[in-house]
Coordinates of C-alpha atoms and ligand atoms in Angstrom, one line a residue:
X134 CA 0.0 0.0 0.0
X135 CA 1.2 3.4 -0.9
X136 CA 0.5 6.2 1.5
X137 CA 0.8 7.3 5.1
X138 CA 0.0 11.0 5.1
X139 CA -2.8 12.4 7.2
X140 CA -5.0 13.4 4.3
X141 CA -4.2 10.4 2.2
X142 CA -5.4 6.9 3.0
X143 CA -5.2 3.3 1.8
X144 CA -8.9 3.0 2.4
X145 CA -11.7 5.4 3.1
X146 CA -14.9 3.8 4.5
X147 CA -18.3 5.6 4.4
X148 CA -20.7 4.7 7.2
X149 CA -20.2 3.5 10.7
X150 CA -22.9 0.9 11.0
X151 CA -22.2 -2.8 11.4
X152 CA -20.4 -2.9 8.0
X153 CA -18.2 0.1 8.5
X154 CA -17.1 -0.7 12.0
X155 CA -16.1 -4.3 11.2
X156 CA -14.4 -3.2 8.0
X157 CA -12.4 -0.5 9.9
X158 CA -11.2 -3.1 12.5
X159 CA -10.4 -5.7 9.9
X160 CA -8.4 -3.4 7.5
X161 CA -6.6 -1.7 10.3
X162 CA -5.6 -5.2 11.6
X163 CA -4.0 -5.8 8.1
X164 CA -1.8 -2.7 8.6
X165 CA -3.8 -0.4 6.3
X166 CA -4.1 3.3 6.9
X167 CA -7.9 3.7 7.0
X168 CA -10.3 6.5 7.8
X169 CA -14.1 6.3 8.2
X170 CA -16.6 9.2 7.6
X171 CA -20.0 9.0 9.3
X172 CA -22.8 11.5 8.8
X173 CA -24.4 10.8 12.2
X174 CA -23.3 12.3 15.5
X175 CA -22.3 8.8 16.7
X176 CA -21.6 5.4 15.3
X177 CA -24.6 3.0 14.8
X178 CA -25.7 3.5 11.2
X179 CA -29.4 2.6 10.8
X180 CA -29.6 2.0 14.6
X181 CA -28.5 5.5 15.2
X182 CA -31.3 7.1 13.2
X183 CA -34.2 4.7 13.7
X184 CA -35.1 5.5 17.3
X185 CA -38.9 5.4 17.2
X186 CA -40.7 3.7 20.0
X187 CA -40.8 0.0 19.4
X188 CA -37.8 0.0 17.1
X189 CA -36.3 -3.5 17.3
X190 CA -34.5 -6.0 15.1
X191 CA -36.6 -8.9 14.0
X192 CA -33.6 -11.2 13.8
X193 CA -32.8 -12.7 17.2
X194 CA -30.1 -10.9 19.2
X195 CA -27.8 -13.9 19.5
X196 CA -27.7 -14.1 15.7
X197 CA -27.8 -10.4 14.9
X198 CA -24.4 -9.7 16.3
X199 CA -20.7 -10.0 15.3
X200 CA -19.0 -13.3 15.2
X201 CA -15.5 -12.1 14.5
X202 CA -14.3 -11.8 18.1
X203 CA -14.9 -14.7 20.5
X204 CA -14.4 -12.6 23.6
X205 CA -16.9 -10.1 22.4
X206 CA -19.6 -12.7 21.7
X207 CA -19.0 -14.4 25.0
X208 CA -19.0 -11.3 27.1
X209 CA -21.9 -9.3 25.6
X210 CA -25.2 -10.1 27.3
X211 CA -28.3 -9.5 25.3
X212 CA -31.3 -8.7 27.4
X213 CA -34.1 -9.9 25.1
X214 CA -34.7 -12.4 22.4
X215 CA -35.1 -9.6 19.8
X216 CA -32.8 -6.6 20.6
X217 CA -34.4 -3.2 20.9
X218 CA -32.8 -0.2 19.1
X219 CA -31.2 1.3 22.3
X220 CA -29.5 -2.1 23.0
X221 CA -28.2 -2.5 19.5
X222 CA -26.9 1.1 19.5
X223 CA -25.2 0.5 22.8
X224 CA -23.7 -2.7 21.4
X225 CA -22.2 -0.9 18.4
X226 CA -20.9 1.9 20.6
X227 CA -19.3 -0.7 22.8
X228 CA -17.7 -2.3 19.7
X229 CA -16.3 1.1 18.6
X230 CA -14.8 1.6 22.1
X231 CA -13.6 -1.9 22.7
X232 CA -11.7 -2.0 19.5
X233 CA -10.6 1.6 19.8
X234 CA -12.2 2.4 16.4
X235 CA -13.2 6.0 17.2
X236 CA -9.7 7.4 16.6
X237 CA -10.1 6.7 12.9
X238 CA -13.7 7.9 12.6
X239 CA -14.9 11.4 11.7
X240 CA -18.5 11.7 13.0
X241 CA -21.0 14.3 11.8
X242 CA -19.2 14.4 8.5
X243 CA -21.2 13.6 5.4
X244 CA -19.4 12.6 2.2
X245 CA -20.8 14.7 -0.6
X246 CA -18.7 13.6 -3.6
X247 CA -15.8 11.5 -4.8
X248 CA -13.9 11.5 -8.0
X249 CA -11.6 8.9 -9.4
X250 CA -8.3 10.3 -10.8
X251 CA -7.0 8.0 -13.6
X252 CA -3.5 9.4 -13.4
X253 CA -2.9 8.8 -9.7
X254 CA -5.3 5.9 -9.5
X255 CA -6.8 7.4 -6.3
X256 CA -10.2 8.7 -5.2
X257 CA -10.6 12.3 -4.0
X258 CA -13.2 12.4 -1.3
X259 CA -15.0 15.6 -0.2
X260 CA -16.8 15.3 3.1
X261 CA -18.2 18.4 4.9
X262 CA -14.9 20.4 4.4
X263 CA -12.6 17.4 4.7
X264 CA -10.6 16.8 1.5
X265 CA -8.7 13.5 1.4
X266 CA -7.5 11.0 -1.1
X267 CA -7.6 7.3 -0.9
X268 CA -6.7 4.2 -2.9
X269 CA -9.9 2.3 -2.0
X270 CA -13.3 3.9 -1.5
X271 CA -15.5 1.5 0.4
X272 CA -19.2 2.2 0.7
X273 CA -20.7 0.9 3.9
X274 CA -23.6 3.2 3.5
X275 CA -26.4 0.8 4.3
X276 CA -29.4 -0.6 2.3
X277 CA -32.1 1.3 4.3
X278 CA -30.5 4.5 5.3
X279 CA -32.2 7.3 3.4
X280 CA -35.7 8.0 4.7
X281 CA -38.4 8.5 2.1
X282 CA -40.9 11.2 2.7
X283 CA -43.9 10.8 0.3
X284 CA -45.1 13.7 -1.8
X285 CA -48.5 14.0 -0.2
X286 CA -50.5 17.2 -1.0
X287 CA -50.6 19.6 1.9
X288 CA -47.9 17.8 4.0
X289 CA -46.0 21.1 4.7
X290 CA -49.3 22.8 5.8
X291 CA -49.8 20.5 8.8
X292 CA -49.7 22.7 11.9
X293 CA -48.6 20.0 14.3
X294 CA -45.3 18.2 14.5
X295 CA -44.3 15.6 11.8
X296 CA -41.8 12.9 12.5
X297 CA -40.2 10.2 10.3
X298 CA -39.4 6.8 11.8
X299 CA -36.1 6.7 9.9
X300 CA -34.9 10.1 11.3
X301 CA -36.4 10.1 14.8
X302 CA -35.5 12.9 17.3
X303 CA -32.8 11.8 19.7
X304 CA -34.7 13.4 22.6
X305 CA -37.8 11.2 21.9
X306 CA -41.4 12.2 21.4
X307 CA -44.0 12.3 24.1
X308 CA -47.3 11.1 22.8
X309 CA -49.2 11.2 26.1
X310 CA -52.7 12.5 25.7
X311 CA -52.0 13.5 22.1
X312 CA -54.1 12.7 19.0
X313 CA -51.6 10.9 16.7
X314 CA -51.7 9.7 13.2
X315 CA -49.4 7.1 11.6
X316 CA -49.0 6.7 7.8
X317 CA -47.2 3.5 6.8
X318 CA -47.8 -0.1 7.9
X319 CA -44.5 -1.8 6.9
X320 CA -42.0 -3.1 9.5
X321 CA -41.5 0.3 11.1
X322 CA -45.2 1.3 11.3
X323 CA -46.1 -2.1 12.7
X324 CA -43.6 -1.7 15.5
X325 CA -44.5 1.9 16.2
X326 CA -48.3 1.6 16.2
X327 CA -48.7 -0.6 19.3
X328 CA -46.4 1.6 21.3
X329 CA -48.1 4.9 20.4
X330 CA -51.5 3.4 21.1
X331 CA -50.5 2.7 24.7
X332 CA -50.0 6.3 25.5
X333 CA -51.9 8.5 23.0
X334 CA -55.3 9.8 23.6
X335 CA -56.2 8.6 20.1
X336 CA -54.3 6.9 17.3
X337 CA -55.4 7.0 13.6
X338 CA -53.7 4.6 11.3
X339 CA -53.8 5.6 7.7
X340 CA -53.2 2.4 5.8
X341 CA -52.6 2.0 2.1
X342 CA -51.4 -1.6 1.9
X343 CA -52.0 -4.2 4.6
X344 CA -49.0 -6.2 5.6
X345 CA -48.4 -9.8 6.5
X346 CA -47.0 -10.0 10.0
X347 CA -46.1 -12.8 12.3
X348 CA -45.8 -12.5 16.1
X349 CA -42.2 -12.1 17.5
X350 CA -43.0 -13.7 20.8
X351 CA -40.3 -11.5 22.3
X352 CA -39.2 -11.7 25.9
X353 CA -36.2 -11.6 28.2
X354 CA -33.4 -13.8 26.9
X355 CA -33.6 -17.2 28.7
X356 CA -30.3 -17.7 30.6
X357 CA -30.3 -21.4 29.8
X358 CA -30.7 -20.6 26.1
X359 CA -27.9 -18.0 26.3
X360 CA -25.6 -20.5 28.0
X361 CA -26.3 -23.1 25.3
X362 CA -25.8 -20.6 22.5
X363 CA -22.5 -19.4 24.0
X364 CA -21.2 -22.9 24.5
X365 CA -21.8 -23.7 20.8
X366 CA -21.3 -20.3 19.2
X367 CA -18.8 -21.2 16.5
X368 CA -21.0 -24.0 15.3
X369 CA -24.1 -21.8 15.4
X370 CA -22.3 -19.1 13.3
X371 CA -21.0 -21.7 10.9
X372 CA -24.6 -23.0 10.3
X373 CA -25.8 -19.4 9.8
X374 CA -23.2 -18.9 7.1
X375 CA -24.1 -22.2 5.6
X376 CA -27.8 -21.3 5.4
X377 CA -29.8 -19.5 2.8
X378 CA -31.1 -16.7 5.1
X379 CA -27.9 -16.1 7.0
X380 CA -29.6 -17.4 10.1
X381 CA -30.9 -20.9 10.9
X382 CA -34.7 -21.1 10.5
X383 CA -34.9 -24.9 10.5
X384 CA -35.7 -24.8 6.8
X385 CA -37.8 -27.7 5.6
X386 CA -36.8 -29.3 2.3
X387 CA -40.4 -30.4 1.5
X388 CA -42.7 -28.6 -1.0
X389 CA -45.9 -27.2 0.6
X390 CA -48.1 -28.7 -2.1
X391 CA -46.7 -32.2 -1.5
X392 CA -48.2 -32.2 2.0
X393 CA -51.9 -32.6 3.0
X394 CA -53.7 -29.5 4.3
X395 CA -53.9 -30.7 7.9
X396 CA -50.2 -31.5 8.0
X397 CA -49.3 -28.2 6.5
X398 CA -51.4 -26.4 9.2
X399 CA -49.7 -28.4 11.9
X400 CA -46.3 -27.4 10.5
X401 CA -47.3 -23.7 10.3
X402 CA -48.8 -23.9 13.8
X403 CA -45.5 -25.2 15.2
X404 CA -43.6 -22.4 13.5
X405 CA -46.1 -19.7 14.4
X406 CA -45.7 -20.9 18.0
X407 CA -42.0 -20.3 17.9
X408 CA -42.4 -16.7 16.6
X409 CA -40.5 -14.7 14.0
X410 CA -39.2 -15.8 10.6
X411 CA -39.4 -19.6 11.3
X412 CA -42.7 -19.6 9.4
X413 CA -40.9 -18.7 6.1
X414 CA -38.8 -21.8 6.4
X415 CA -41.8 -24.1 6.6
X416 CA -41.6 -25.3 3.0
X417 CA -38.9 -24.7 0.4
X418 CA -41.3 -23.6 -2.4
X419 CA -43.2 -20.9 -0.4
X420 CA -41.4 -18.1 -2.4
X421 CA -41.3 -20.1 -5.6
X422 CA -44.9 -20.5 -6.7
X423 CA -48.2 -18.6 -6.1
X424 CA -49.9 -21.8 -5.1
X425 CA -47.4 -22.7 -2.4
X426 CA -47.4 -19.1 -1.3
X427 CA -51.2 -19.0 -1.0
X428 CA -51.0 -21.8 1.6
X429 CA -49.0 -19.7 4.1
X430 CA -50.7 -16.4 3.1
X431 CA -54.1 -17.9 3.8
X432 CA -52.8 -19.3 7.1
X433 CA -51.7 -15.8 8.2
X434 CA -55.0 -14.2 6.9
X435 CA -56.9 -16.6 9.1
X436 CA -54.8 -15.6 12.1
X437 CA -55.6 -11.9 11.4
X438 CA -59.4 -12.7 11.2
X439 CA -59.2 -14.6 14.5
X440 CA -57.4 -11.7 16.3
X441 CA -59.2 -8.6 15.2
X442 CA -62.6 -8.3 16.7
X443 CA -64.3 -5.9 14.4
X444 CA -64.9 -7.7 11.1
X445 CA -64.6 -4.6 8.9
X446 CA -61.3 -3.6 10.5
X447 CA -60.1 -7.2 10.1
X448 CA -61.1 -7.2 6.5
X449 CA -59.1 -4.0 5.9
X450 CA -56.1 -5.5 7.7
X451 CA -56.0 -8.6 5.5
X452 CA -53.2 -8.4 3.0
X453 CA -54.3 -9.1 -0.6
X454 CA -52.9 -8.8 -4.1
X455 CA -49.3 -9.8 -3.5
X456 CA -47.5 -12.9 -2.2
X457 CA -46.6 -13.2 1.4
X458 CA -42.9 -12.2 1.8
X459 CA -42.7 -10.4 -1.6
X460 CA -43.0 -7.2 0.4
X461 CA -40.8 -7.9 3.4
X462 CA -42.7 -9.8 6.0
X463 CA -43.1 -8.0 9.3
X464 CA -42.6 -9.3 12.8
X465 CA -44.7 -7.7 15.5
X466 CA -45.7 -7.5 19.1
X467 CA -49.4 -7.1 19.6
X468 CA -49.9 -5.3 16.2
X469 CA -53.2 -6.8 15.2
X470 CA -54.4 -6.8 18.8
X471 CA -53.9 -3.0 18.9
X472 CA -56.9 -2.6 16.6
X473 CA -59.1 -4.0 19.4
X474 CA -58.4 -0.9 21.5
X475 CA -61.0 1.8 21.9
X476 CA -58.5 4.6 21.2
X477 CA -57.4 3.2 17.8
X478 CA -59.0 3.8 14.4
X479 CA -57.9 2.3 11.1
X480 CA -58.6 4.3 8.0
X481 CA -58.4 2.1 4.9
X482 CA -56.9 4.3 2.2
X483 CA -57.8 1.8 -0.5
X484 CA -61.5 2.4 0.3
X485 CA -61.1 6.1 1.1
X486 CA -58.0 7.5 -0.6
X487 CA -55.8 10.1 1.1
X488 CA -56.5 13.4 -0.6
X489 CA -54.4 15.7 1.4
X490 CA -52.9 16.6 4.8
X491 CA -54.5 19.7 6.2
X492 CA -53.4 22.0 8.9
X493 CA -55.4 20.0 11.4
X494 CA -55.1 16.5 10.1
X495 CA -55.9 14.5 7.0
X496 CA -58.7 14.5 4.4
X497 CA -59.6 11.1 2.9
X498 CA -62.3 10.4 0.4
X499 CA -65.2 10.6 2.8
X500 CA -63.9 12.2 6.0
X501 CA -61.7 14.6 7.9
X502 CA -59.4 13.1 10.5
X503 CA -58.0 15.5 13.2
X504 CA -54.7 14.9 15.0
X505 CA -51.9 16.8 16.7
X506 CA -48.9 14.7 15.6
X507 CA -48.1 12.9 12.4
X508 CA -45.7 10.0 12.2
X509 CA -44.4 8.9 8.8
X510 CA -43.4 5.3 8.7
X511 CA -43.1 5.5 5.0
X512 CA -39.8 3.7 4.4
X513 CA -36.6 4.3 2.6
X514 CA -35.0 4.9 -0.8
X515 CA -33.6 1.4 -0.4
X516 CA -30.4 -0.1 -1.7
X517 CA -29.3 2.7 -4.0
X518 CA -30.5 5.8 -2.1
X519 CA -27.3 6.6 -0.1
X520 CA -25.0 6.1 -3.1
X521 CA -27.3 8.2 -5.3
X522 CA -26.9 11.1 -2.9
X523 CA -23.1 11.1 -3.2
X524 CA -21.8 12.4 -6.5
X525 CA -19.4 9.6 -7.4
X526 CA -17.5 10.0 -10.7
X527 CA -15.5 7.1 -12.2
X528 CA -13.3 6.6 -15.3
X529 CA -13.9 9.1 -18.0
X530 CA -16.0 11.3 -15.7
X531 CA -18.9 8.8 -15.7
X532 CA -21.3 9.4 -12.8
X533 CA -22.5 6.4 -10.9
X534 CA -26.0 7.9 -10.7
X535 CA -26.0 8.1 -14.5
X536 CA -24.7 4.6 -14.9
X537 CA -27.5 3.4 -12.6
X538 CA -30.3 5.4 -14.2
X539 CA -32.0 2.2 -15.4
X540 CA -31.2 0.4 -12.2
X541 CA -28.1 -0.6 -10.2
X542 CA -25.5 -2.8 -12.0
X543 CA -22.8 -4.5 -10.1
X544 CA -20.6 -7.5 -10.2
X545 CA -21.5 -9.7 -7.1
X546 CA -22.9 -6.6 -5.4
X547 CA -19.3 -5.7 -4.6
X548 CA -17.8 -3.8 -7.6
X549 CA -18.9 -1.6 -10.5
X550 CA -17.3 -1.6 -13.9
X551 CA -15.8 1.8 -14.7
X552 CA -15.3 2.6 -11.0
X553 CA -11.9 1.1 -10.0
X554 CA -11.3 0.4 -6.3
X555 CA -14.9 1.4 -5.5
X556 CA -16.2 -1.4 -3.3
X557 CA -19.6 -1.9 -1.9
X558 CA -20.6 -3.7 1.3
X559 CA -24.0 -5.4 1.0
X560 CA -24.5 -3.7 -2.4
X561 CA -27.3 -4.3 -4.8
X562 CA -26.9 -7.7 -6.4
X563 CA -25.9 -9.4 -3.1
X564 CA -28.1 -11.2 -0.6
X565 CA -28.0 -8.2 1.9
X566 CA -31.6 -7.4 2.9
X567 CA -32.9 -10.9 2.1
X568 CA -30.5 -12.3 4.8
X569 CA -29.6 -11.7 8.3
X570 CA -27.7 -8.4 7.5
X571 CA -24.9 -9.1 10.0
X572 CA -24.1 -12.5 8.4
X573 CA -24.1 -10.9 4.9
X574 CA -22.0 -8.0 6.1
X575 CA -19.4 -10.2 7.8
X576 CA -19.0 -12.3 4.6
X577 CA -18.5 -9.1 2.5
X578 CA -16.1 -7.5 4.9
X579 CA -14.0 -10.7 5.1
X580 CA -14.0 -11.1 1.3
X581 CA -13.0 -7.4 0.8
X582 CA -10.2 -7.6 3.4
X583 CA -8.8 -10.7 1.7
X584 CA -9.0 -9.0 -1.7
X585 CA -7.0 -6.0 -0.4
X586 CA -4.4 -8.4 1.2
X587 CA -4.1 -10.3 -2.1
X588 CA -3.7 -7.1 -4.1
X589 CA -1.0 -5.8 -1.8
X590 CA 0.9 -9.1 -1.8
X591 CA 0.7 -9.4 -5.6
X592 CA 1.6 -5.8 -6.3
X593 CA -1.7 -4.7 -7.8
X594 CA -3.0 -1.2 -7.4
X595 CA -6.5 -1.3 -8.9
X596 CA -9.4 -3.7 -9.3
X597 CA -12.6 -3.3 -11.3
X598 CA -15.1 -5.7 -12.8
X599 CA -15.2 -6.2 -16.5
X600 CA -18.3 -4.9 -18.2
X601 CA -19.0 -8.5 -19.3
X602 CA -18.8 -9.9 -15.8
X603 CA -21.1 -7.2 -14.5
X604 CA -23.6 -7.7 -17.3
X605 CA -23.6 -11.5 -16.6
X606 CA -24.1 -11.0 -12.9
X607 CA -27.0 -8.6 -13.4
X608 CA -28.6 -11.0 -15.7
X609 CA -28.1 -13.9 -13.2
X610 CA -29.6 -11.8 -10.4
X611 CA -32.7 -11.0 -12.5
X612 CA -33.0 -14.6 -13.7
X613 CA -32.9 -15.9 -10.1
X614 CA -35.5 -13.4 -9.0
X615 CA -37.7 -14.4 -12.0
X616 CA -37.9 -18.0 -10.6
X617 CA -39.6 -16.6 -7.5
X618 CA -42.7 -14.7 -6.6
X619 CA -40.7 -11.7 -5.2
X620 CA -41.1 -9.5 -8.3
X621 CA -44.9 -9.8 -8.1
X622 CA -45.2 -7.1 -5.4
X623 CA -44.6 -3.3 -5.8
X624 CA -42.0 -3.5 -3.1
X625 CA -38.9 -1.4 -2.1
X626 CA -36.9 -4.5 -3.1
X627 CA -38.0 -3.5 -6.7
X628 CA -37.6 0.3 -6.1
X629 CA -41.4 0.6 -6.5
X630 CA -41.8 2.8 -3.5
X631 CA -40.0 5.7 -5.0
X632 CA -41.7 7.6 -7.8
X633 CA -39.6 7.4 -11.0
X634 CA -37.1 4.9 -9.6
X635 CA -36.4 2.1 -12.2
X636 CA -38.1 -1.1 -11.2
X637 CA -35.6 -3.9 -11.0
X638 CA -35.3 -6.5 -8.3
X639 CA -32.2 -5.4 -6.4
X640 CA -31.1 -8.0 -3.9
X641 CA -29.8 -11.5 -4.8
X642 CA -32.3 -14.2 -4.0
X643 CA -29.9 -17.2 -4.5
X644 CA -29.2 -17.4 -0.7
X645 CA -26.2 -16.7 1.4
X646 CA -24.5 -20.1 1.1
X647 CA -24.6 -20.2 -2.7
X648 CA -23.6 -16.6 -3.0
X649 CA -20.6 -17.0 -0.7
X650 CA -19.5 -20.1 -2.8
X651 CA -19.6 -17.9 -5.9
X652 CA -17.6 -15.1 -4.2
X653 CA -15.0 -17.6 -3.0
X654 CA -14.7 -19.3 -6.4
X655 CA -14.1 -15.9 -8.0
X656 CA -11.3 -15.2 -5.4
X657 CA -9.8 -18.7 -5.9
X658 CA -9.6 -18.1 -9.6
X659 CA -7.5 -14.9 -9.0
X660 CA -10.6 -12.7 -8.9
X661 CA -12.1 -13.9 -12.2
X662 CA -14.4 -11.3 -13.8
X663 CA -12.3 -8.5 -12.3
X664 CA -9.4 -6.7 -14.0
X665 CA -6.4 -6.3 -11.7
X666 CA -3.6 -3.9 -12.6
Ligands
NAP23 P1 -41.8 0.1 4.1 O1 -41.7 -1.3 4.4 O2 -41.3 0.6 2.8 O3 -43.2 0.6 4.5 C1 -43.6 1.9 4.1 C2 -45.1 2.0 4.4 O4 -45.5 3.4 4.1 C3 -46.0 1.1 3.5 O5 -47.0 0.7 4.3 C4 -46.4 2.1 2.4 O6 -47.6 1.7 1.8 C5 -46.6 3.3 3.2 N1 -46.6 4.5 2.4 C6 -45.6 5.1 1.7 N2 -46.0 6.2 1.0 C7 -47.3 6.3 1.3 C8 -48.3 7.3 0.9 N3 -48.0 8.3 0.1 N4 -49.5 7.1 1.4 C9 -49.8 6.1 2.2 N5 -49.0 5.2 2.6 C10 -47.7 5.3 2.2 O7 -40.8 0.9 5.2 P2 -40.5 0.5 6.7 O8 -41.7 0.0 7.4 O9 -39.7 1.6 7.2 O10 -39.5 -0.8 6.5 C11 -38.5 -0.8 5.5 C12 -37.6 -2.0 5.8 O11 -36.7 -1.7 6.8 C13 -38.3 -3.2 6.2 O12 -38.9 -3.9 5.2 C14 -37.2 -4.0 6.9 O13 -36.3 -4.6 5.9 C15 -36.4 -2.8 7.5 N6 -36.9 -2.7 8.9 C16 -36.7 -3.7 9.8 C17 -37.2 -3.7 11.0 C18 -36.9 -4.8 11.9 O14 -35.8 -5.4 11.9 N7 -37.9 -5.2 12.7 C19 -37.9 -2.6 11.5 C20 -38.1 -1.5 10.6 C21 -37.6 -1.6 9.3 P3 -47.5 0.9 0.4 O15 -47.0 -0.5 0.8 O16 -48.8 1.0 -0.2 O17 -46.5 1.6 -0.5

């Protein structure tokens, strides 16, 4: 590696979430001169910004955590089965302190642009007044890090306070005795709604699309379970890496339609009773055909009918028109039960469309709804949003944003043709959001660190995918998605939640284990599909 000046680095990392922190530790350990820029006031990435009441990961805490350091995983004690946002943030702060990462992190510093210089083969990085150069520019900017505020007529005219779940105030929001409205019933809304209902005078939920949700069955972490996990952690982590979802769900190899209805219901009941994502692993074809998907979708619909007392409200809460899981399935605590409360009203925007936000509330087709506070749980400009907002210019002055105007193109979700030494962690075209993110991130960080070590020991300065390899990978990602029911929903996986965004299925559905095999094969063949100079 070439440099050691203060404004000149071997690697610049953007983002101090799970990816950026691990990458910083890993690359520093290889003797590289690394710096990390983070826009937030502290480390944590998505867990720094998403502080809304109820915010919680729906992967279990013992799995949604780093495996790279045995002492860390033995010492850290998770409080609950599913970790709440404050606990995850505390964990990431602890990781930053424990591994002395902060000395190489500039907080509160947003990267605005970066240009590749073909003569020096370096990237110039401009970040809130900081100007540095680096050999490698590594984007650990997250898949769900740019909140999306919808363009609803009259939104700015609202006289009360408006909050977005993805950019929640650090000091919190007191809903006591307030009339509150929530727009958005995806994972964030489904977590926020029961918490607001507990304290607000009245809660109005403005729902456009009903979601499939399964109960988390959260609770304090059982000490016996914790002991068992910690005694077998390496094996548990190995199995997670060797799985499709990056976490063991006890996936069943059978097809749903090869099984009698009563047996299927028994299998679904068992998994429903365990809580969380286990339901999705009930049969291997649930995401492959409409018919198989219907079996589990109908099962969840029946659960909703059985939970919600008012039949009209239940009917509105029943998801229809898209396969279960094709919009990311939600995991909840008392979500559907919340609609049995006297202080909660569901407004079905499919029956009564949202016309405008007014100074005192919202006007829908047939009524005015008054409230004091509006919460937007309206999601993110996913997968590409953070990269789109940085002006990244590669070879020949080509802008990444322009290159991706018809949808993101990458090789393995790790590199982009025409952008040498620009590397992505959990980029579009990798399993990322379809997996336990921490498993996916660890695999990417380790692959990237090995690559940089290989380049250094073999005397290479630059790496970039060939256009052919990139084209082939994009075609493969699309082909794999086409064998599933995923593209049948207008989801953020497809970019469908952002007006004008090209609609292409962005994550890789082939599963973590197959994906990692491909990445390793590429490395073993001397980084086939990449050009090294
Ligand atoms: P989301 O899944 O994109 O949901 C956004 C919601 O806002 C949808 O219900 C959407 O309705 C609604 N919406 C958007 N614009 C609207 C408009 N103009 N009028 C009415 N409704 C509108 O976003 P999210 O809930 O923040 O979740 C995003 C992802 O983050 C999740 O899928 C998950 O991967 C991750 N996440 C995970 C957790 C967890 O670990 N538990 C928690 C939160 C988030 P339509 O569907 O009709 O567009």
